[in-house]
Structure formats: C-alpha cells, structure tokens
Coordinates of C-alpha atoms in Angstrom, one line a residue:
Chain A
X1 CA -138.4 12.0 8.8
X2 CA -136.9 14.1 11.6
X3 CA -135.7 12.2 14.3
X4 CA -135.1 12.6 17.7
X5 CA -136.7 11.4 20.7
X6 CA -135.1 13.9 22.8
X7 CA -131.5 13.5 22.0
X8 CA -129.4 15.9 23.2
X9 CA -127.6 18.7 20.7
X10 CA -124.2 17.5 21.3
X11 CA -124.6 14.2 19.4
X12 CA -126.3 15.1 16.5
X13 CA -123.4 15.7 14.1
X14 CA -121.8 12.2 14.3
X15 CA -125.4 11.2 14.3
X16 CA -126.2 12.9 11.0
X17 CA -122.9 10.8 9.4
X18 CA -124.8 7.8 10.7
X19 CA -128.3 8.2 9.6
X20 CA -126.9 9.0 6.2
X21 CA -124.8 5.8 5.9
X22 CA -127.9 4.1 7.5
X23 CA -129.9 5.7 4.9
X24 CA -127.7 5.0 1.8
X25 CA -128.5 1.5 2.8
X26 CA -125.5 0.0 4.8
X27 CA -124.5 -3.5 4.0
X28 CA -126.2 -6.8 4.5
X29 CA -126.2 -6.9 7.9
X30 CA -128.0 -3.3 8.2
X31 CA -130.8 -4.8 5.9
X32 CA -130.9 -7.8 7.8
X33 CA -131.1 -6.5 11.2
X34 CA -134.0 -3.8 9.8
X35 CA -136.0 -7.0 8.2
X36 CA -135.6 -8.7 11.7
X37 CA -137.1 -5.4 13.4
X38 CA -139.7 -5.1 11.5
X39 CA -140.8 -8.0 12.4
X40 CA -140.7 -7.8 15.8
X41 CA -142.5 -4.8 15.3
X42 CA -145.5 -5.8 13.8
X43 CA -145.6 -8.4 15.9
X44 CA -146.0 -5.6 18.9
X45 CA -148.4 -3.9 17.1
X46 CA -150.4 -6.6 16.8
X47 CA -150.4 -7.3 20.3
X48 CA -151.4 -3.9 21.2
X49 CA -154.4 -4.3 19.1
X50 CA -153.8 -3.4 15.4
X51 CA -154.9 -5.5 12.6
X52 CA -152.8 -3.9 9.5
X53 CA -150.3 -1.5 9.3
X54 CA -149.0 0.3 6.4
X55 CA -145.4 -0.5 4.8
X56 CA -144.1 3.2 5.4
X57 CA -145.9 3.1 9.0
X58 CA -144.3 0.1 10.1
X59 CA -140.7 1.1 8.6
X60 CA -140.9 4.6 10.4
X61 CA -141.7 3.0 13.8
X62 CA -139.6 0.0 13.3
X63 CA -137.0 3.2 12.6
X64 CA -137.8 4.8 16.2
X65 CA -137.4 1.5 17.6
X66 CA -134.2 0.9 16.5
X67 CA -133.1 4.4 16.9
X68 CA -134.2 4.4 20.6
X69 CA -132.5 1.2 21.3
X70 CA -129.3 2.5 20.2
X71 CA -129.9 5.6 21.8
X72 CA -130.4 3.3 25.4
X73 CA -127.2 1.6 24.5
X74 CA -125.2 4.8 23.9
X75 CA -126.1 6.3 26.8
X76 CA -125.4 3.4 29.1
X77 CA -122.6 3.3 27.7
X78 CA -121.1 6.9 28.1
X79 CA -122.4 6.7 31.6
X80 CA -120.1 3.4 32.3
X81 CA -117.3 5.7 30.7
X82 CA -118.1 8.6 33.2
X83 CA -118.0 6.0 36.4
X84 CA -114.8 4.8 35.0
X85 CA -115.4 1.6 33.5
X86 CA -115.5 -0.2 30.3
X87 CA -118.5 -2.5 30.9
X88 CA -122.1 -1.7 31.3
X89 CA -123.9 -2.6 34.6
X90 CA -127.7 -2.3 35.5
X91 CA -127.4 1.4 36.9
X92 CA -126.0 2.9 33.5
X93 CA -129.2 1.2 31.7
X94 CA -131.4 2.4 34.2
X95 CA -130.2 5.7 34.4
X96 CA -129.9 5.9 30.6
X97 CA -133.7 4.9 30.7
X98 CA -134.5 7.9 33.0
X99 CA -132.7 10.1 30.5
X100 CA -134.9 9.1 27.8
X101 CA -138.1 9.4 29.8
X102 CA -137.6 12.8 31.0
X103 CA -139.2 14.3 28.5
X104 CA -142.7 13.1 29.1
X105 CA -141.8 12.7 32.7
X106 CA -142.2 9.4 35.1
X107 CA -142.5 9.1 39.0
X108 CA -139.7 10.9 40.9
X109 CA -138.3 12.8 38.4
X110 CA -138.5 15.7 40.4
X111 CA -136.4 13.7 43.3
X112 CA -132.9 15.3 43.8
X113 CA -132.1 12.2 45.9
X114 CA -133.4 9.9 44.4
X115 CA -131.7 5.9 44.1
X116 CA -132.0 4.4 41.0
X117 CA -132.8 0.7 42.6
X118 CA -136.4 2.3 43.4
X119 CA -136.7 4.4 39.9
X120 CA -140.1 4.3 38.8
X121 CA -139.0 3.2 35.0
X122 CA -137.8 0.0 36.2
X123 CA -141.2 -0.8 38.1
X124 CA -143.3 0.5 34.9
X125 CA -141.0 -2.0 32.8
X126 CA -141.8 -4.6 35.2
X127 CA -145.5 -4.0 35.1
X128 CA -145.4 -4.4 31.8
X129 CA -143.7 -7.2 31.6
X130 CA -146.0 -8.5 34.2
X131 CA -149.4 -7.2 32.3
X132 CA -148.4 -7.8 28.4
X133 CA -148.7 -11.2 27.3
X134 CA -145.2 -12.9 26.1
X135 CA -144.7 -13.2 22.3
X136 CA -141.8 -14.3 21.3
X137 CA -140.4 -13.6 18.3
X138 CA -142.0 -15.6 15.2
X139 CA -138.2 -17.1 13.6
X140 CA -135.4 -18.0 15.2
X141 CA -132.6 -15.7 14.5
X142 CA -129.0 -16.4 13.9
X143 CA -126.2 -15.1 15.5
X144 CA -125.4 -11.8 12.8
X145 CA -123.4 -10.6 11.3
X146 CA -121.4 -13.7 10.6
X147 CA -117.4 -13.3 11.0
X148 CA -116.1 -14.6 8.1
X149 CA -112.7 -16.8 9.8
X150 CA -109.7 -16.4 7.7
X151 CA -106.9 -18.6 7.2
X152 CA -103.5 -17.4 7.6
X153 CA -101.1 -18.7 5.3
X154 CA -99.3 -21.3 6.7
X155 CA -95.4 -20.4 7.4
X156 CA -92.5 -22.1 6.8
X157 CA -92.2 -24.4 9.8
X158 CA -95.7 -25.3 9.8
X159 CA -95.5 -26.9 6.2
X160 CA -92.2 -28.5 6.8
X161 CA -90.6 -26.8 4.1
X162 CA -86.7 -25.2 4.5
X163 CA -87.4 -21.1 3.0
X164 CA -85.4 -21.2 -0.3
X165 CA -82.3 -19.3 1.2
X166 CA -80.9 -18.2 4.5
X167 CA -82.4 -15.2 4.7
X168 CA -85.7 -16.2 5.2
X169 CA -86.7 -17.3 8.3
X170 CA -89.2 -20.5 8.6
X171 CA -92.2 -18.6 10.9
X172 CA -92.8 -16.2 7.8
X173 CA -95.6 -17.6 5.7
X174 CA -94.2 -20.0 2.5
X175 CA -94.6 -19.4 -0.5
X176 CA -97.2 -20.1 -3.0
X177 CA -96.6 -23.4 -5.2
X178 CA -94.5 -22.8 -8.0
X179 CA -96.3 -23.6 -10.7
X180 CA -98.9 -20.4 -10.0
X181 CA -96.0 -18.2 -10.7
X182 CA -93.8 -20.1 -12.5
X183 CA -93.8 -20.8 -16.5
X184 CA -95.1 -24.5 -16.3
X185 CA -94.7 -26.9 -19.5
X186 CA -98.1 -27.8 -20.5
X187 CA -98.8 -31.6 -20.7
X188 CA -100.3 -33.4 -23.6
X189 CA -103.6 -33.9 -22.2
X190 CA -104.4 -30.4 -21.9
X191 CA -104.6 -29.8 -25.3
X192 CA -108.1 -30.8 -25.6
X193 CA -108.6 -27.4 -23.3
X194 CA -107.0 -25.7 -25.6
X195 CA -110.0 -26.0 -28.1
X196 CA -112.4 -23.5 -26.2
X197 CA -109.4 -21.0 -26.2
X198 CA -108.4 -21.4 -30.3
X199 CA -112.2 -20.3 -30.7
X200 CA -111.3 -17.1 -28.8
X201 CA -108.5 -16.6 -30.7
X202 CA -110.3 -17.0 -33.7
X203 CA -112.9 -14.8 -32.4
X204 CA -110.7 -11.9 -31.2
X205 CA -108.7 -12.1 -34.7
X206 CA -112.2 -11.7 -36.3
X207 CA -113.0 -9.1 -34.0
X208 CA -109.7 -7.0 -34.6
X209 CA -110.6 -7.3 -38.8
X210 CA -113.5 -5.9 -38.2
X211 CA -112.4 -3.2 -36.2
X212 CA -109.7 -2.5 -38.8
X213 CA -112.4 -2.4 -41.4
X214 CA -114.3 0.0 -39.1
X215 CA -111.7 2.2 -39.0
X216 CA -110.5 2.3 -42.5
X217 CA -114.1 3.0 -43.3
X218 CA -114.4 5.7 -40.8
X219 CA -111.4 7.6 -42.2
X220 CA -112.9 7.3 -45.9
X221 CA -115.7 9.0 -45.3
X222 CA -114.3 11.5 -43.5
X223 CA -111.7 12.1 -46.5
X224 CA -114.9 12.3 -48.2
X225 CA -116.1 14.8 -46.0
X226 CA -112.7 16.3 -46.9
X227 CA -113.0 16.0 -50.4
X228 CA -116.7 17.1 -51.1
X229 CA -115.9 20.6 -49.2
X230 CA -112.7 21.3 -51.6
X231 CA -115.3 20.6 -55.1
X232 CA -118.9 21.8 -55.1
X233 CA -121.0 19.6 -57.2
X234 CA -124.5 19.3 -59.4
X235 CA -127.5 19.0 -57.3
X236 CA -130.4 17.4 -59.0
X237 CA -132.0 21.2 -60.0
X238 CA -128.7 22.0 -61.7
X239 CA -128.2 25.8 -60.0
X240 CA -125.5 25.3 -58.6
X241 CA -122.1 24.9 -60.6
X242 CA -119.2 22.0 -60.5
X243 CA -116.0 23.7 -59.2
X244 CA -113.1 21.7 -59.4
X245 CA -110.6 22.7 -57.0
X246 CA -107.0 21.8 -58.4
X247 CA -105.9 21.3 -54.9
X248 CA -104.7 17.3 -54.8
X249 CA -106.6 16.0 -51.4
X250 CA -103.4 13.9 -50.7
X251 CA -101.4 16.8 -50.4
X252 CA -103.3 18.9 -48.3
X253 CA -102.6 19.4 -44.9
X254 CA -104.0 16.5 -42.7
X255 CA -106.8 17.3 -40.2
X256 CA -105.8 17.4 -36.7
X257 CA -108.0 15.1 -34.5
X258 CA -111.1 16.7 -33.3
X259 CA -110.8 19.6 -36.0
X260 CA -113.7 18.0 -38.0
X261 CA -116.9 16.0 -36.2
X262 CA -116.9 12.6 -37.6
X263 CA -120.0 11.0 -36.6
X264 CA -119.6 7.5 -35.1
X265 CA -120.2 4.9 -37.8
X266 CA -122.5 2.2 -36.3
X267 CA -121.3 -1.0 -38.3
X268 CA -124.7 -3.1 -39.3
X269 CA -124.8 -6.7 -38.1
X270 CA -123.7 -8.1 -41.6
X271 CA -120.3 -6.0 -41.7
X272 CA -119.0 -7.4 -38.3
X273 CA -119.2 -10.4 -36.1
X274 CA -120.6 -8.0 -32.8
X275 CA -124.3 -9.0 -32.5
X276 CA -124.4 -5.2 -30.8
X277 CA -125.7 -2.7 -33.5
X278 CA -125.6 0.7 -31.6
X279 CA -127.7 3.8 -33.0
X280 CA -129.5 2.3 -35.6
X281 CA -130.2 5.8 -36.4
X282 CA -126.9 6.9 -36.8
X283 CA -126.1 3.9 -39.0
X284 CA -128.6 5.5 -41.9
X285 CA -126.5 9.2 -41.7
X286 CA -122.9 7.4 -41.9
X287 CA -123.7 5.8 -44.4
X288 CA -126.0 8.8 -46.6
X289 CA -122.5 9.8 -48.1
X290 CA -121.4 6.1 -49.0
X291 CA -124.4 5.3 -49.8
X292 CA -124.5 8.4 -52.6
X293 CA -121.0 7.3 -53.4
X294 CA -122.4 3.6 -54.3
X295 CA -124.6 5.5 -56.4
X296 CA -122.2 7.1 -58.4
X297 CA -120.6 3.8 -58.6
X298 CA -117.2 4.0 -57.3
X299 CA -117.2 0.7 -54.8
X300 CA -119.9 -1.5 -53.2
X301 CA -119.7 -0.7 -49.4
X302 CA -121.3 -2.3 -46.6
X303 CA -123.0 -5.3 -48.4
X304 CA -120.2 -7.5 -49.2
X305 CA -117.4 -8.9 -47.2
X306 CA -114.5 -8.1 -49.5
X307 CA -113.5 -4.4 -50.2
X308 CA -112.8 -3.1 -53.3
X309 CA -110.5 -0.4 -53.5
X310 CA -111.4 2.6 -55.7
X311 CA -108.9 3.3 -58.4
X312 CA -109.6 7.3 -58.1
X313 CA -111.0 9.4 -55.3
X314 CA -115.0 9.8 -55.0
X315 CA -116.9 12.3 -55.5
X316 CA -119.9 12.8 -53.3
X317 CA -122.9 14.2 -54.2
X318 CA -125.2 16.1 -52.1
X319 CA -128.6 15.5 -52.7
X320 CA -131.1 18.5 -51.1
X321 CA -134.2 18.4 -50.4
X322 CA -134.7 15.3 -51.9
X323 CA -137.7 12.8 -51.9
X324 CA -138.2 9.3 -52.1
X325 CA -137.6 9.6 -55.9
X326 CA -133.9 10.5 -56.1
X327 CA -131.7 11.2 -58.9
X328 CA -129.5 8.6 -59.1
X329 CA -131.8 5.5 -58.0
X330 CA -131.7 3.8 -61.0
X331 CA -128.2 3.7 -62.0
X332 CA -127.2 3.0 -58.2
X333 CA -129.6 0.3 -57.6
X334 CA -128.5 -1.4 -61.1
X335 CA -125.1 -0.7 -59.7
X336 CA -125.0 -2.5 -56.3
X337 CA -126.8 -5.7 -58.0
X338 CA -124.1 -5.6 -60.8
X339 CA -120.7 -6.8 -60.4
X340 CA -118.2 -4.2 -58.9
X341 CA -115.8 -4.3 -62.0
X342 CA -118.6 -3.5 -64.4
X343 CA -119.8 -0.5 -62.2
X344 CA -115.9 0.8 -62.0
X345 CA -116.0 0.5 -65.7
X346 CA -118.8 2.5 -66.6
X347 CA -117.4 5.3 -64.1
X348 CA -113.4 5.2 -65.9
X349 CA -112.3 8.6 -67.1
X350 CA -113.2 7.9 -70.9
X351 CA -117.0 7.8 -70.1
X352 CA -117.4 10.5 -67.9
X353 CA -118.4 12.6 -70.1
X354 CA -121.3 10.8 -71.3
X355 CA -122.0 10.0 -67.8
X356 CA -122.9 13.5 -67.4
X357 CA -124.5 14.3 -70.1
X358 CA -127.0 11.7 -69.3
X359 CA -127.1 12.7 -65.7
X360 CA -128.1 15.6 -66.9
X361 CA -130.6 14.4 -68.8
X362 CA -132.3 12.8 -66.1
X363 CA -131.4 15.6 -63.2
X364 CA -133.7 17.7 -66.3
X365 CA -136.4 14.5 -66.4
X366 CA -136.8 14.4 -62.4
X367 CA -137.4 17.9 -61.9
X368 CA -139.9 18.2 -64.9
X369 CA -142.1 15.1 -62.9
X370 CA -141.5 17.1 -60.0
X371 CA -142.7 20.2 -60.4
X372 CA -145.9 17.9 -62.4
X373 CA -146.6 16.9 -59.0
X374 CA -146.2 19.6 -56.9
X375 CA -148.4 21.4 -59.7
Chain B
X1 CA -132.4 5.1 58.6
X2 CA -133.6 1.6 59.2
X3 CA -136.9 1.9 57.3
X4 CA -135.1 3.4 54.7
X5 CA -132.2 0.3 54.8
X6 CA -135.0 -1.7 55.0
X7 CA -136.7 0.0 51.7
X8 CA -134.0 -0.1 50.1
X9 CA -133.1 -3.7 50.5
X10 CA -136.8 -4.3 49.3
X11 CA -135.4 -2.1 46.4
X12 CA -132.7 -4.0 46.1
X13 CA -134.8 -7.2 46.2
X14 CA -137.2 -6.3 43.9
X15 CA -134.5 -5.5 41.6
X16 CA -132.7 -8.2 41.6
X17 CA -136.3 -10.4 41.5
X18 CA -136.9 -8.6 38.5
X19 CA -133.8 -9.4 36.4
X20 CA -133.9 -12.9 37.5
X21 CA -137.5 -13.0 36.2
X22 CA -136.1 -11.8 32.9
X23 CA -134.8 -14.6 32.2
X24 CA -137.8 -16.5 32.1
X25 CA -139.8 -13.5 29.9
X26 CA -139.1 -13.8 26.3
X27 CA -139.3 -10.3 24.4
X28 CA -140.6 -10.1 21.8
X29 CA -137.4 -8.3 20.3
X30 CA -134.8 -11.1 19.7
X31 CA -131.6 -11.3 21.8
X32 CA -129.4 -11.0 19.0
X33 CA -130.6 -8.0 17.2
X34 CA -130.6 -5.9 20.6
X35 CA -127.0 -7.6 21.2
X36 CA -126.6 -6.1 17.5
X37 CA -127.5 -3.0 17.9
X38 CA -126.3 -2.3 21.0
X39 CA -122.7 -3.5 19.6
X40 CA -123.1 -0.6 17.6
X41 CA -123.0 1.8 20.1
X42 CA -120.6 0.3 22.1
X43 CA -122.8 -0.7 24.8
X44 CA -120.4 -3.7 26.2
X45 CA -121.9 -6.2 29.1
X46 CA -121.5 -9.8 29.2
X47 CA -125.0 -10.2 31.3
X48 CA -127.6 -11.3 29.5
X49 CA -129.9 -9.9 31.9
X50 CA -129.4 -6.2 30.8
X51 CA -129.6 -7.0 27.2
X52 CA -133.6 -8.8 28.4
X53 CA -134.0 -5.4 30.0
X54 CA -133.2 -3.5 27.2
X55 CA -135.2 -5.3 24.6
X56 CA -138.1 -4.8 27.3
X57 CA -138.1 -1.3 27.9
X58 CA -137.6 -1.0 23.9
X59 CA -140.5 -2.8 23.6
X60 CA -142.4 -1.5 26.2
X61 CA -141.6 1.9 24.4
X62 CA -142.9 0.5 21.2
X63 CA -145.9 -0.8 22.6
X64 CA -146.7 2.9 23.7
X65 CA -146.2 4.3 20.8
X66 CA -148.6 1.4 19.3
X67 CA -151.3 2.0 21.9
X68 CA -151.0 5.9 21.6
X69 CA -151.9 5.6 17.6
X70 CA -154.3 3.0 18.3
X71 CA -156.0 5.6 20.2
X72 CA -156.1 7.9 17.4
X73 CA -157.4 5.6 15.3
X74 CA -160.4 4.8 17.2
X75 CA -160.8 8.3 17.9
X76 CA -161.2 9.0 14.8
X77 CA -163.4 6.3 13.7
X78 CA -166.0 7.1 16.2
X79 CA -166.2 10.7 14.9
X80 CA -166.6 9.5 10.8
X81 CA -169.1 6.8 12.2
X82 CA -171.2 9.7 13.0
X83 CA -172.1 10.5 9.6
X84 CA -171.9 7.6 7.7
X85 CA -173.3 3.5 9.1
X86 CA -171.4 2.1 6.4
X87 CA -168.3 2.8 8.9
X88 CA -170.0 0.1 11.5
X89 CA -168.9 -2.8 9.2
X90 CA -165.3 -1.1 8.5
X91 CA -164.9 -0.7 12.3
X92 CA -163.3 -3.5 13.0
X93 CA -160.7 -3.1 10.5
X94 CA -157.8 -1.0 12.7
X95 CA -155.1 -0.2 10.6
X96 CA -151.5 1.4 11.7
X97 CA -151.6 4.7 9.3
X98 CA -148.7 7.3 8.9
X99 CA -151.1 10.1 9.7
X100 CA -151.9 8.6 13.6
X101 CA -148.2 7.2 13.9
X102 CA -146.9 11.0 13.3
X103 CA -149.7 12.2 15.6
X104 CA -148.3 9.8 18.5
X105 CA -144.8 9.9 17.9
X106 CA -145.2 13.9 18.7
X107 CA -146.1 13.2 21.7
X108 CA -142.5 11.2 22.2
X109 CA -140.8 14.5 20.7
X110 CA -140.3 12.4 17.4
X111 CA -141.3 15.0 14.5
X112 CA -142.6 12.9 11.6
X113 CA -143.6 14.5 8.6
X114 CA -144.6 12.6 5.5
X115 CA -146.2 13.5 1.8
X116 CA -150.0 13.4 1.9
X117 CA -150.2 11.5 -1.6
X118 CA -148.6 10.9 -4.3
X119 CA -151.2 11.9 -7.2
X120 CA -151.1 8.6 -9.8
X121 CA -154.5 7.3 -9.1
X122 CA -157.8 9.1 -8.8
X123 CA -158.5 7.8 -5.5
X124 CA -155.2 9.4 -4.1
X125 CA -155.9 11.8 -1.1
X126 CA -159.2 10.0 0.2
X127 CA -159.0 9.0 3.6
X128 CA -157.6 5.6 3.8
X129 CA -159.9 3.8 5.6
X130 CA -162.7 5.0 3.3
X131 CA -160.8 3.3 0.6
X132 CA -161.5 -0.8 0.1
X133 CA -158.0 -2.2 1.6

C-alpha cells in the first residue's frame, strides 16, 4: 500500500527508512501498540455501523490510523520548533490539524487572517465528540513500552569494602566476588554434581571415537578411490582386462585437499552414538565401494564395532550396469555372516588364484542367465 | 474591534470549554497508545488535554473513513439487490471490504492498491458478499 494522506515531499525519505523498519516488523512494542490499534479500530468501525470487517481491511486502516496520528504529532511538533519551543501547546495541534485537512478542504481555509481559536477543525472535532456516542476502549492498557530499571553495580563505598589497592578509588563500582573469577577448591559435597558431567565426558569421548572412526573410514575409501583408478579390473562381462599398475599407492604422491570429490560419508545409526543420520541417500553410494570391498572379502565394515585392519590393500570392483543379481552375492553375503579371519583367509595370496578362476566361472554363469532372460 | 474582542473571547471560551470537556470524553483510542505514538515523533506536552484532542481528531478521522466505505457498501448493495432478492436476506450483513476501504481512502489522498485474489480456491474472485461468510 502507498501511503500518504497528503504528506508533503520533503519528509518522505526518512519516512521510507521508517515504514521499512515498521514493516520488517519492529520489536515487541511495535506489535503491541498495532494489536492495541486494531482494536480500537474495529471498535470505531463498529460504531459507525459495520458489522465485519476483513483482517487485511482492518490492518490497512488501522495502518492510516496510526500513520495519521503520527503524522498530527510530527507536525505539532515541527511547528513548536518553528515558534521556538520544545513543548507542544494547543495551537501547533490545531494548526497541524488544518495542515492535514487542507486537502479536502474545511471552513475558512480560504481565510488569510484567520485565528486558530475559531478554526473550523476544532468545532467539527467538537461536534463530533458531541454527536458520536463514547466507547471506550474494550481493555485496559498498560503503560508501554515498559523501561526495563537497571541496577548499577554498587561501588566501593556503598558495599563497605576498602578497593584492593590505592589506586582505586572507593566510588568506582567493586568488584565481582572472587570465587566467579577465581580458581575455587571444590568441596566434597559437590561431587554428587559431578555425576551429570562424567556422563558428558563419557559422551563427548564416545563422540570423538566415532568421529575418529568417521574419518579414518573417509580416507579409506578415498585411497580406494585412489587405488581402483591406478588398476582397471574384471567386470562381471569379462571385456575389459585387469591391468596392474606396478605403481605402489603408498608411494605416490598424496592428493592435495579438494583435488578429488570425496562424497560425505553419512555414518548409519549403528556405527555412531549421534541419533542424526543425514542423507540416507548418500549413505547407500559411500558405502557402494566398501560394500563391493566386503564382497571381495577384505574386512567387515559398518556392521560391527571393532575394525579389522586389512593385511593388504583392496581392490575394488566396479560393478556396471548391474541388477539385483550381482556377481559376487553369494561369496559376499557368506562372507559378512562368517567370521572376519576366515574371510581374510580365503582371500591370502596363495588362493587367489583359484579365487579367480572361480570368479570366473561364475562372472561366465551370470551372464549366461542373463542374457536367458533378456532373451 | 470590540465585537471581534468579544468573538474572540467566545473563541477563546469555547476553546477552552472544549478541552475541559475532554477530560470527561473517553476516546475510544487509548491514552497511552496516542502518548506512544506521538513519543515517536517527538511530539512532547505534559497536558493531557492535547493528547484527548489528538486521539479525537484521530478518531474522528477514522470514523470518516469508516462512514465513507460504509457508504460504498450500501451503494453497492442496493445496485446487486436489483437483480437478485436473495440479496434482501444478505442485506443486513455490512462488511468492511478492501475494495470500498481503497475506494474511500482515495478520497483522503491515501492510494491503496491491493491483489484482487489469490487463485487457490474455485470460489476465488467472486464478489465477497455473494460468498457464505
């Protein structure tokens, strides 16, 4: 709504500054003293004959209302500056009323010489408040806003104390007590509070092993990241060739942070003690890469509370286009119900080979019942 | 002169008669939220009186405005009664709308502008007092 029953130009931009802040919804008291207008607003409307009023209606005139009253007051006001003084008296009001009802005009507007103890607007006003019935307003209203009284500190002299020092003088305020800034010995009683704050302890120590976990974790998988773009390995269809790099990960150069996107790993309520899971979504592709890495067997991640180190680095296999009937289902499931030192024993160097001879033999199986039912 | 002294002590009088009678009038804007207000804008006078006089001519100003779209709203009434006698019952049901609120507040010089609807329901756009309030 565009305001402005007929201010004049030279007000407007401080006025702008203030219908923003009054806008942006001010503080308490703005919202207070708008409820309180409202109010009285209605109630007006009522008298002059209305039975309902809609909620934007009544806060756009209760708007005008209060913009016209503050209008009156500035004006006043300015004019009491203009004579000289500081306070208002009945003259600046009335003449701050003609002001405001030039523009649809009164009696003896037109008068050059006119005095304002016979303006017109004063004997309208008085009609009015001769004519309208009286209705107060419907609550009783406090004295706003409310001045919150501060204490001052007491000084020196008024606590009786002599200022450590002779430097200090006894009218600046004391000092607080001691003991507030002080290293106090605590007393025996106390250590029944201690209780509540040994939980916390325990709870931020849990906390910080969980974190560490988090991030050990985090850096694994992104030194499998590291590792699984050195060697290319076997997808299920068996086009693609193993290449070996001879490259030893530990001894290449260490990624620089932010060289390689490492998606945030959203721990699962069972890792940590944090009840907040965040991303569920992302939980399932951080752990697509461990979880292929349980597969092959290397170390049980995720659904045990003890980590088992591998004893060599893991390979990760990239499974494309795969359906719910992966490769390496049935070894990984039998793995992760197994214990960990039997699935670290079927993976040591002397059985790989047989390990990939009967991968292969199953990659084979797989895409033979594949293509049967994409046949 | 003297009829004029004399008119302007009955100015005078009356004046003064008036602000005394203040006192006893209650308006129905309280004290304290003109007192507020007018705080706000720097408006400083110990008299009570001035502040009664201000909350009156505020509300007197209101009260206009009220009227004025009260006007409106009848007007407009009369001319749908025309074509429909279900309007007869509805009559007596005035109700303060945007639309005759902008209408009198342009008479003030106060430029009101508001959206006509905002499209959720089907019955968004109707005339409001068509619509069962």
């Amino acid at each position: 709504m565009s305001g402005g029953a007929g201010e004049t130009g030279s007000r407007n931009p401080s006025r702008d500054e203030d219908d923003l802040k009054r806008s942006s919804g001010g503080g308490a008291a703005e919202k207070f003293s708008r409820a309180i207008a409202r109010i009285a607003v209605s109630q007006i409307c009522e008298s002059a004959g209305f039975q309902g009023i809609q909620e934007s209606a009544l806060d756009a005139l209760s708007d005008v209302g209060i913009r016209y009253l503050r209008d009156l007051g500035e004006r006043a006001h300015s004019n009491a500056n203009s004579a000289g003084r500081t306070d208002c008296n009945v003259f600046d009001v009335v003449q701050g009323l003609e002001d405001l009802n030039l523009c649809w005009g009164f009696l003896g507007a037109s008068d050059v010489n006119r005095c304002l103890v016979s303006s017109s607007v004063v004997r309208e006003i008085r009609r009015f408040a001769g004519s309208a019935e009286e209705i107060p307003f419907a609550r009783p209203v406090p004295r706003f806003p409310v001045i919150k009284s501060r204490k001052p500190t007491p000084s020196f002299a008024q606590i009786g104390e002599t200022p450590i020092g002779n430097h200090i003088p006894d009218w600046l305020p004391a000092f607080p007590d001691p003991h507030t800034h002080l290293h106090t010995p605590r007393p025996a009683f106390y250590e029944k509070a201690l209780d509540p704050r040994t939980d916390n302890v325990q709870e931020t120590r849990e906390q910080r092993k969980a974190e560490r976990s988090l991030l050990s974790l985090q850096q694994q998988l992104s030194c499998n990241g590291a590792v699984g773009q050195s060697s290319k390995d076997v997808t299920h269809g068996g086009l693609k060739t193993k290449v070996v790099s001879d490259s030893n990960p530990f001894l290449a150069t260490p990624l620089q942070f932010g060289e390689k996107d490492v998606s945030t790993v959203a721990v699962p309520a069972k890792l940590s003690n944090q009840a907040v899971v965040k991303n569920p979504v992302s939980v399932l592709e951080a752990f697509t890469p461990a979880i292929e890495a349980v597969r092959n067997g290397h170390c049980e991640l995720g659904y045990n509370e003890k980590r088992v180190l591998p004893n060599k680095r893991p390979t990760v296999h990239f499974s494309f286009g795969i359906d719910k009937k992966s490769v390496g289902v049935p070894l990984g499931l039998n793995a992760r119900n197994s214990d960990v030192e039997n699935v670290a024993s079927w993976f040591s160097r002397d059985e790989e080979k047989d390990y990939k001879k009967r991968r292969a033999e199953q990659i084979l199986k797989e895409s033979m019942e594949n293509s049967q039912e994409l046949a | 002169m003297n009829p004029s002294n004399e008119a302007k002590h009955d100015d005078e009088s009356a004046l003064a008669d008036f602000l005394s009678s203040l006192m006893d009038y209650t308006p129905t804007i309280p004290d304290e939220l003109v007192e507020h207000y007018l705080a706000k804008s720097g408006f400083q006078c110990p008299d009570v009186r001035l502040i009664r006089l201000v909350a009156v001519a505020t509300q007197k100003f209101i009260a206009d405005v009220a009227s004025d779209a009260l006007q409106q709203c009848k007007a407009r009434q009369s001319a749908v009664v025309k074509d429909k006698k279900d309007k007869q019952q509805k009559d007596k049901r005035l109700i303060l709308t945007m639309e005759d609120l902008s209408r009198a507040l342009r008479d003030y010089g106060v430029n009101m502008k508001h959206q006509e609807y905002f499209a959720d329901s089907p019955s968004t756009g109707m005339d409001p007092t068509s619509r069962d309030e």
